[in-house]
Structures are given as C-alpha cells and as structure tokens.
Coordinates of C-alpha atoms in Angstrom, one line a residue:
M1 CA 50.4 -102.5 107.3
R2 CA 53.0 -100.3 106.9
P3 CA 52.8 -96.6 105.9
H4 CA 54.1 -95.4 102.4
D5 CA 57.3 -93.9 102.7
P6 CA 57.9 -91.8 99.6
L7 CA 61.6 -91.4 99.8
D8 CA 61.3 -95.4 99.8
D9 CA 60.0 -95.7 96.5
A10 CA 61.4 -98.1 93.7
E11 CA 59.6 -96.4 90.7
S12 CA 60.1 -93.0 92.3
T13 CA 61.9 -90.7 89.5
D14 CA 62.9 -87.7 91.7
S15 CA 66.8 -87.6 91.3
G16 CA 66.1 -85.5 94.9
G17 CA 67.2 -82.3 93.4
F18 CA 66.5 -79.6 90.4
F19 CA 68.2 -80.5 86.9
F20 CA 70.3 -77.4 87.2
D21 CA 71.2 -77.4 91.2
P22 CA 74.2 -79.6 91.7
G23 CA 74.2 -77.9 95.3
A24 CA 71.0 -79.5 96.2
S25 CA 72.2 -82.9 98.1
T26 CA 74.9 -81.3 100.1
G27 CA 72.4 -77.8 100.7
E28 CA 75.2 -75.9 99.4
R29 CA 75.1 -73.1 97.3
Q30 CA 77.3 -72.7 94.1
A31 CA 78.7 -69.7 93.8
L32 CA 78.6 -67.5 90.5
A33 CA 80.2 -64.8 88.6
L34 CA 77.4 -62.0 87.6
E35 CA 77.8 -63.2 83.8
D36 CA 77.5 -66.8 84.6
L37 CA 74.4 -66.2 86.9
L38 CA 72.6 -64.0 84.3
A39 CA 73.5 -66.0 81.2
R40 CA 72.2 -69.5 83.0
L41 CA 68.8 -67.2 84.2
T42 CA 68.3 -66.1 80.8
K43 CA 69.0 -70.1 79.5
L44 CA 66.3 -71.8 81.8
I45 CA 64.0 -68.7 81.0
Q46 CA 64.2 -69.8 77.0
S47 CA 64.0 -73.3 78.0
F48 CA 60.2 -72.2 78.3
E49 CA 58.1 -72.2 75.5
G50 CA 57.6 -68.7 73.8
C51 CA 60.4 -67.0 75.4
E52 CA 63.3 -68.1 73.4
R53 CA 63.9 -64.7 73.0
V54 CA 63.4 -63.4 76.3
A55 CA 67.0 -62.5 78.4
V56 CA 68.4 -61.7 81.6
T57 CA 70.0 -58.4 82.1
Q58 CA 70.2 -57.2 85.1
L59 CA 70.1 -57.8 89.3
T60 CA 70.6 -56.8 92.1
R61 CA 73.4 -58.2 95.0
L62 CA 71.9 -57.7 98.5
D63 CA 74.0 -56.1 100.8
A64 CA 73.8 -59.1 103.0
P65 CA 72.1 -62.5 102.2
D66 CA 68.7 -62.9 103.0
S67 CA 66.8 -65.2 105.9
A68 CA 67.3 -68.0 103.0
G69 CA 71.0 -67.4 102.5
C70 CA 70.2 -65.5 99.1
N71 CA 73.1 -62.6 98.3
W72 CA 70.6 -61.5 95.1
S73 CA 67.4 -60.2 94.7
A74 CA 64.1 -61.6 93.3
A75 CA 63.7 -58.4 91.1
V76 CA 65.6 -59.1 88.1
V77 CA 65.7 -57.3 84.8
L78 CA 64.1 -58.8 82.1
A79 CA 64.9 -57.9 78.2
P80 CA 61.3 -59.5 76.9
A81 CA 62.1 -59.2 72.9
G82 CA 58.8 -58.5 72.5
V83 CA 57.5 -61.7 74.4
A84 CA 54.2 -60.6 76.4
P85 CA 54.3 -60.3 80.0
E86 CA 51.7 -62.9 80.4
I87 CA 53.8 -65.7 78.6
Y88 CA 56.8 -64.7 80.5
T89 CA 55.7 -64.4 84.0
L90 CA 55.6 -68.0 84.3
A91 CA 59.2 -68.9 83.3
Y92 CA 60.5 -66.0 85.2
A93 CA 59.0 -66.6 88.8
S94 CA 59.8 -70.2 88.0
V95 CA 63.4 -69.6 87.3
V96 CA 64.1 -67.3 89.7
F97 CA 62.7 -69.1 92.8
M98 CA 64.4 -72.5 91.8
A99 CA 68.0 -70.1 91.0
R100 CA 67.5 -68.4 94.2
S101 CA 67.3 -71.3 96.3
S102 CA 70.6 -72.8 94.5
W103 CA 73.1 -70.0 93.5
N104 CA 75.1 -66.9 94.9
L105 CA 76.5 -64.1 93.7
K106 CA 80.2 -64.4 93.6

C-alpha cells in the first residue's frame, strides 16, 4: 500500500496559499505602500468577530529585512476603539503573522 500523499488529494480544499497572499505560489513578497499595508491589516483584523472597529494605525519599518525577509516589525500600533485586548489579541496575532510572510513595505 502506498503512503497517502497530502499534495495529491482530490478532495482537498486547500488552494496552496492564504486568501490574501497572491505571492504565495511564487514565494515572492508583495511590496505595498504604508497606507495600503495599514488598510489591508485593518480590514483583515476587522474580519474577526468583535474586532469590527479595531484599526492598525502605525507600524515600524526595519532597518534591514529580518531573517524571513520581512522589512516591517510585528509590533504594530492598534486603535482598539474600546475593544478589550482579550478580543483583539488573537486577530492581531493571526493577521500580523500571516501578513509578515506575504507583504513588505515599498
């Protein structure tokens, strides 16, 4: 019996990349203007339940890309709009982790 190959699964719904990561298949990062990156991060965080009013207002450009190739810090500034940290923390962590693997600052 041949071992199951997860990459050869006719019933798989995995597209091979994240829904907001057009560069996932090529391994390239998409370079975005600061305003565009802030807007995309905000929109993704707001897609989480309870985070509809949370916004990303600032982020820091790194002097040089990190070992993964990202040129902006994971420590972003949020405007929580009264949303409790225990509500937005998971959204923040999920979105920033995924976005740092896909997007860089221009």
